[in-house]
Short mmCIF file of C-alpha atoms (C1' of nucleotides) in Angstrom, two decimals:
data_model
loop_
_atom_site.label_atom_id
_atom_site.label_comp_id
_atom_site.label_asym_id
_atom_site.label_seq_id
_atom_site.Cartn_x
_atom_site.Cartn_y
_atom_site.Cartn_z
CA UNK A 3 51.35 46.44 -72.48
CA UNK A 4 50.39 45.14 -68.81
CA UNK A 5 48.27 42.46 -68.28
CA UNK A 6 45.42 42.53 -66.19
CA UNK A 7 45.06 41.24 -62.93
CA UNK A 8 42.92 38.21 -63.20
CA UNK A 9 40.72 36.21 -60.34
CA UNK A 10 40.53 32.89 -60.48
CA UNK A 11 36.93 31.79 -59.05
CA UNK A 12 38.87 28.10 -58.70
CA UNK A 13 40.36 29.39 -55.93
CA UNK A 14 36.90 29.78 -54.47
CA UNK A 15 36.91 25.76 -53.92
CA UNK A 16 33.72 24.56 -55.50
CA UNK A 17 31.44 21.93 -54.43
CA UNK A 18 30.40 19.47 -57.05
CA UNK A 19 26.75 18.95 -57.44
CA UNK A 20 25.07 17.34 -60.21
CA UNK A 21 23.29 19.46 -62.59
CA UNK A 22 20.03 16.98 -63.39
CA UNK A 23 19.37 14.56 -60.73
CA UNK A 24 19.49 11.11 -62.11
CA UNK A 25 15.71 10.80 -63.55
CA UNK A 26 13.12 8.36 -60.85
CA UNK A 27 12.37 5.64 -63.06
CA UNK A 28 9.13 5.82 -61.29
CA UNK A 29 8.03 8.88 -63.31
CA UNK A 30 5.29 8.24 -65.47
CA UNK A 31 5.32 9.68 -69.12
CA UNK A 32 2.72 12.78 -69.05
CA UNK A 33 -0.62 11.25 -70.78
CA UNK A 34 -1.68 12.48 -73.42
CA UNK A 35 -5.12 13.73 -74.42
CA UNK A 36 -7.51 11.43 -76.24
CA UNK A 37 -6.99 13.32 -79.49
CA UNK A 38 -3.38 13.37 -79.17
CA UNK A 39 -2.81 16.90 -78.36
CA UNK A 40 -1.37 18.81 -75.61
CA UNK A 41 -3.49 21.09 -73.78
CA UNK A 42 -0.47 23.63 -72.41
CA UNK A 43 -2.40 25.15 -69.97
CA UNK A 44 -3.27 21.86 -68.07
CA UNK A 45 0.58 21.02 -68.42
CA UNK A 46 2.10 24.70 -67.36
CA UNK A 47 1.52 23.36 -63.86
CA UNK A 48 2.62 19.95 -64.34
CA UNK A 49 5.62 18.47 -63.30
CA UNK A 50 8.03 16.47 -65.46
CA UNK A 51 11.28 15.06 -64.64
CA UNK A 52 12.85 18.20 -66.62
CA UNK A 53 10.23 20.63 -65.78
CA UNK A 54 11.37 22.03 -62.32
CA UNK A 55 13.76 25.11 -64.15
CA UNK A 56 15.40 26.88 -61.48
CA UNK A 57 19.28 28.08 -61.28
CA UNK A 58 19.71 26.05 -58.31
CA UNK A 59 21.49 23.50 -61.06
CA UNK A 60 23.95 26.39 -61.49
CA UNK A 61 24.13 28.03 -58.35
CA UNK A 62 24.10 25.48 -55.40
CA UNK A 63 22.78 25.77 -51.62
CA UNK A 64 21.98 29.31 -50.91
CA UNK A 65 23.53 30.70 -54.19
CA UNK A 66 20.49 29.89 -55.95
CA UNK A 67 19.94 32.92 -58.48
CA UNK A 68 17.16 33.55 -60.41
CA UNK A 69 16.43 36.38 -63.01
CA UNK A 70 15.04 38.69 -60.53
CA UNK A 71 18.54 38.27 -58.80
CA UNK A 72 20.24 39.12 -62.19
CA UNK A 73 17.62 41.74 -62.93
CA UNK A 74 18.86 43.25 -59.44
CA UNK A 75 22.43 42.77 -60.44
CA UNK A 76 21.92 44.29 -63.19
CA UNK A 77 20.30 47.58 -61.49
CA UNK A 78 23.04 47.41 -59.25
CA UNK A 79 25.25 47.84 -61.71
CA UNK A 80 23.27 50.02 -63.77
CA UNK A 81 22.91 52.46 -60.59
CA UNK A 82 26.47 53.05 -60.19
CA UNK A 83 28.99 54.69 -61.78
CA UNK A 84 31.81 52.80 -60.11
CA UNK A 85 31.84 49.14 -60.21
CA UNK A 86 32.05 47.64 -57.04
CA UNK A 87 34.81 45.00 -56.94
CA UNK A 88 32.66 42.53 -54.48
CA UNK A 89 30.76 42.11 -58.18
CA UNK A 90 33.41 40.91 -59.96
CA UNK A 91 35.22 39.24 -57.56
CA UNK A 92 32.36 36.71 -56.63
CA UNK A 93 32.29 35.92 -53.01
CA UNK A 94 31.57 31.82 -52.46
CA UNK A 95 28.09 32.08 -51.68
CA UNK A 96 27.27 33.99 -54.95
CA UNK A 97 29.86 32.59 -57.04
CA UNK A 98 28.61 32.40 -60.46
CA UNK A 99 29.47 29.53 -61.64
CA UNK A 100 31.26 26.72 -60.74
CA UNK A 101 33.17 26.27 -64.20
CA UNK A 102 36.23 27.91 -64.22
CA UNK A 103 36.18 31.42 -65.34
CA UNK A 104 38.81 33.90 -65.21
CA UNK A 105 36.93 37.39 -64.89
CA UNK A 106 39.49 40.39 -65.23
CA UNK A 107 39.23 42.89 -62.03
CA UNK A 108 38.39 46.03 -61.80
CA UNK A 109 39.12 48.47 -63.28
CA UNK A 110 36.63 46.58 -65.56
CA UNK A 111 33.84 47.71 -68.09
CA UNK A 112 30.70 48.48 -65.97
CA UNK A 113 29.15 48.13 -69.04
CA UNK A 114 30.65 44.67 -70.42
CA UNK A 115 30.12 43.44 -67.13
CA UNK A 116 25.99 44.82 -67.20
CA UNK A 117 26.07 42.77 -70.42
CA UNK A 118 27.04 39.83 -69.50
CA UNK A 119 24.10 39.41 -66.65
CA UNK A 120 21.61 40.62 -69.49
CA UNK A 121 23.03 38.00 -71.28
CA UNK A 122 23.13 34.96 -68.86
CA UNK A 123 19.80 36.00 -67.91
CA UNK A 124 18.42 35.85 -71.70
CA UNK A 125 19.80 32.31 -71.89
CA UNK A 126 18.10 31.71 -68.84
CA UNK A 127 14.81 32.33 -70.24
CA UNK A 128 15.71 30.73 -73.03
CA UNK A 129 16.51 27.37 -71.33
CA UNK A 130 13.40 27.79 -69.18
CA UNK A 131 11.67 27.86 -72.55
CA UNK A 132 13.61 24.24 -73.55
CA UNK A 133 12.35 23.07 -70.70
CA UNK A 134 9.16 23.68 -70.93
CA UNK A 135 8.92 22.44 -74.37
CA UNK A 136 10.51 19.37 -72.65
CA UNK A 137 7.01 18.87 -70.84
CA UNK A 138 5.20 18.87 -74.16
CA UNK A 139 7.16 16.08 -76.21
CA UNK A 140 6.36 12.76 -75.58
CA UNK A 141 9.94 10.90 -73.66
CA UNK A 142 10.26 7.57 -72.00
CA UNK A 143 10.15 7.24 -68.39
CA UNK A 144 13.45 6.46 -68.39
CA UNK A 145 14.90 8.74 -70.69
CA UNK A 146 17.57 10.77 -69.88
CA UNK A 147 17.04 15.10 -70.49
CA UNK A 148 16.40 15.27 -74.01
CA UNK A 149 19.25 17.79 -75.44
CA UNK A 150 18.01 21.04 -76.81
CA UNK A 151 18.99 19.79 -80.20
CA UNK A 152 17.05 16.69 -80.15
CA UNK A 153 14.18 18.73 -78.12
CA UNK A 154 13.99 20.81 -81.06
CA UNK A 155 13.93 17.66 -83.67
CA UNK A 156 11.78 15.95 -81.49
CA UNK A 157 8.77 18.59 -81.40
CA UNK A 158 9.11 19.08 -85.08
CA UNK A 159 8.39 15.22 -85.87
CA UNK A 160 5.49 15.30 -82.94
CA UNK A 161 4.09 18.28 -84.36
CA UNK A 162 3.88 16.52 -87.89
CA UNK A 163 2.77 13.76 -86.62
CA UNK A 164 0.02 15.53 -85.24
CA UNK A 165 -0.57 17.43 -87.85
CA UNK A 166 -1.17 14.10 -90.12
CA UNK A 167 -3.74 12.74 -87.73
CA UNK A 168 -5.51 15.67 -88.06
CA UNK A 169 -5.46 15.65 -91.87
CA UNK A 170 -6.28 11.46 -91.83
CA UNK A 171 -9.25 12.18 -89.57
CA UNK A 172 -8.48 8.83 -87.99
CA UNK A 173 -8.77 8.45 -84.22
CA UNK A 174 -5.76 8.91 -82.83
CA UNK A 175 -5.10 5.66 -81.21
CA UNK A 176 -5.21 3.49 -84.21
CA UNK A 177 -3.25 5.98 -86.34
CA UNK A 178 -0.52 5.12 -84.24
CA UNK A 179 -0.98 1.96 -83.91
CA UNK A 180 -1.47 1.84 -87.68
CA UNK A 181 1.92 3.57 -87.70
CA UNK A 182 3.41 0.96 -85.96
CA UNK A 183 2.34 -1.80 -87.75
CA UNK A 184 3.11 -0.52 -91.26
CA UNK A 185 5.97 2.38 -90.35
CA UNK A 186 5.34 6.15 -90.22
CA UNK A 187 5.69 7.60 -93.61
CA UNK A 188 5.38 10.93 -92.95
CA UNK A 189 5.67 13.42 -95.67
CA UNK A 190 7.40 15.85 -93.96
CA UNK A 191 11.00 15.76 -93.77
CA UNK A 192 11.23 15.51 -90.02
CA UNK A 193 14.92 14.88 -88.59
CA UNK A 194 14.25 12.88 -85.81
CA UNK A 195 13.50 8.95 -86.64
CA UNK A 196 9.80 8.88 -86.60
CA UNK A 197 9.19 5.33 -85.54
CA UNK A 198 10.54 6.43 -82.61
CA UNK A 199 8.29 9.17 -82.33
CA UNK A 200 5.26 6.42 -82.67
CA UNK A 201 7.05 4.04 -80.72
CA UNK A 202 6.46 6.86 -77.24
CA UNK A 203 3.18 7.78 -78.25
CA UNK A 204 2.11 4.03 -78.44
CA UNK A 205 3.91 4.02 -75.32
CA UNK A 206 1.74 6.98 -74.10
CA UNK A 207 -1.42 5.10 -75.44
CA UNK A 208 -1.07 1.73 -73.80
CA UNK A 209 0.78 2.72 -70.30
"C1'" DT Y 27 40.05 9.43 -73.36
"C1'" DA Y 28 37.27 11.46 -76.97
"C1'" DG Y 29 33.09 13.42 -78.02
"C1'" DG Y 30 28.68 15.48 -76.75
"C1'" DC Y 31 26.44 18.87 -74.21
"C1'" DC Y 32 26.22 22.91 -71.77
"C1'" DA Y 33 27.15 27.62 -69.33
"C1'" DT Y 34 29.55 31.62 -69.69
"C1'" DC Y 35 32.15 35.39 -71.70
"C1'" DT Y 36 32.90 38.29 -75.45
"C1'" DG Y 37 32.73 41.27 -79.48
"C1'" DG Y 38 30.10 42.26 -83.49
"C1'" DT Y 39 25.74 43.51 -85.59
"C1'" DC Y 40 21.02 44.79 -85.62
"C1'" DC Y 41 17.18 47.18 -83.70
"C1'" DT Y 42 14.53 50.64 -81.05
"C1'" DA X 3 23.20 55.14 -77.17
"C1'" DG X 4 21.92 51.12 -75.17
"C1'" DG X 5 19.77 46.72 -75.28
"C1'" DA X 6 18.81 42.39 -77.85
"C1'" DC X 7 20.52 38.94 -80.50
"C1'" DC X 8 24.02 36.04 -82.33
"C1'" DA X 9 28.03 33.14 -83.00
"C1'" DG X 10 32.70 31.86 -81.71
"C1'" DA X 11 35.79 30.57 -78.04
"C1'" DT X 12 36.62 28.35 -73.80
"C1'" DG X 13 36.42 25.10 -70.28
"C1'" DG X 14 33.80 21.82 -67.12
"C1'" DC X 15 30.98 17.65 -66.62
"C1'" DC X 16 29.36 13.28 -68.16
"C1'" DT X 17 29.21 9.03 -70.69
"C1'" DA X 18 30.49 5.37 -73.89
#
DNA sequence: TAGGCCATCTGGTCCT
DNA sequence: AGGACCAGATGGCCTA
């Protein structure tokens, strides 16, 4: 059986660019409200060092693409019965992604192809949704990005945490610092090492 | 250099 | 049937 032809976006030289810029340790942990909890509305708008989600990360200079690109790539495709080869074989300025990819050309499945942009652009969204969850755990100034693993852990413990204030009825400034005087025992069976978690939102309290 | 993290592709399965 | 969702594979970047 013949192989397929392959293109090799490496050819395409890339240009390294970082994907987070190292974090300003200028930036000020997001304060907290009084009681402790996040009012999500107030922070939608808010910046935070790993709030600003946009593809430019991925897609450098003027390749930026967001999901309205995808969503008219995927049209595009949708729209056509042949597959254009300028789609798979990515010019520079739209290359898709700087990591080395081998994508077969055409004759190529319009429809595998249409899947794949569906698919980037559902991780998309659901990056832009780690990333705002980002904005609602408490991190340390100078903190690298919290992975989406330990984002995950991370708003688990805060949201028990929270969630035993509430049930203590204590104000929410000397629970913690009650916490960090005698240790957070929390009942629930939170991953991520909860004097930590007390340690930022003492941090939060008293900067 | 190994390991962690991540983006992307892909094929399978589930759902509408 | 087609889209959404998922997990495995792959390879690049970064850091200790």
């Amino acid at each position: 059986m013949m192989e397929e032809p392959f293109y090799d976006f490496e050819q395409d030289s890339t240009s390294d660019f970082p994907f987070w810029s190292p974090m300003d340790s200028n930036i000020q942990l997001q304060p907290q409200p009084e009681n402790g909890l996040s009012d999500c509305s107030s922070l939608t708008g808010q910046l935070s060092p790993w709030s600003s989600f946009t593809c430019q990360s991925m897609f450098p200079d003027d390749a930026q693409i967001s999901l309205t690109d995808l969503d008219g790539q995927a049209l595009q495709l949708e729209g056509s019965a042949e597959l254009d080869s300028s789609l798979l074989v990515q010019p520079k300025a739209n290359k898709l992604h700087k990591h080395h990819r081998l994508i077969p050309a055409p004759p190529y499945k319009v429809q595998r192809y249409a899947a794949n942009i569906r698919e980037r652009k559902r991780m998309l969204s659901i990056n832009s949704a780690f990333d705002e969850l980002r904005c609602h755990v408490p991190t340390f100034p100078y903190e690298k990005r919290l992975s989406k693993i330990d984002t995950l852990r991370l708003a688990i413990a805060y949201i028990a945490l929270l969630n035993d204030i509430l049930i203590s009825g204590c104000h929410p400034k000397s629970y913690v610092e009650q916490c960090m005087k005698n240790g957070y025992k929390s009942h629930k069976n939170a991953i991520w090492n909860t004097s930590d978690l007390t340690t930022r939102l003492s941090w939060i309290k008293w900067n």
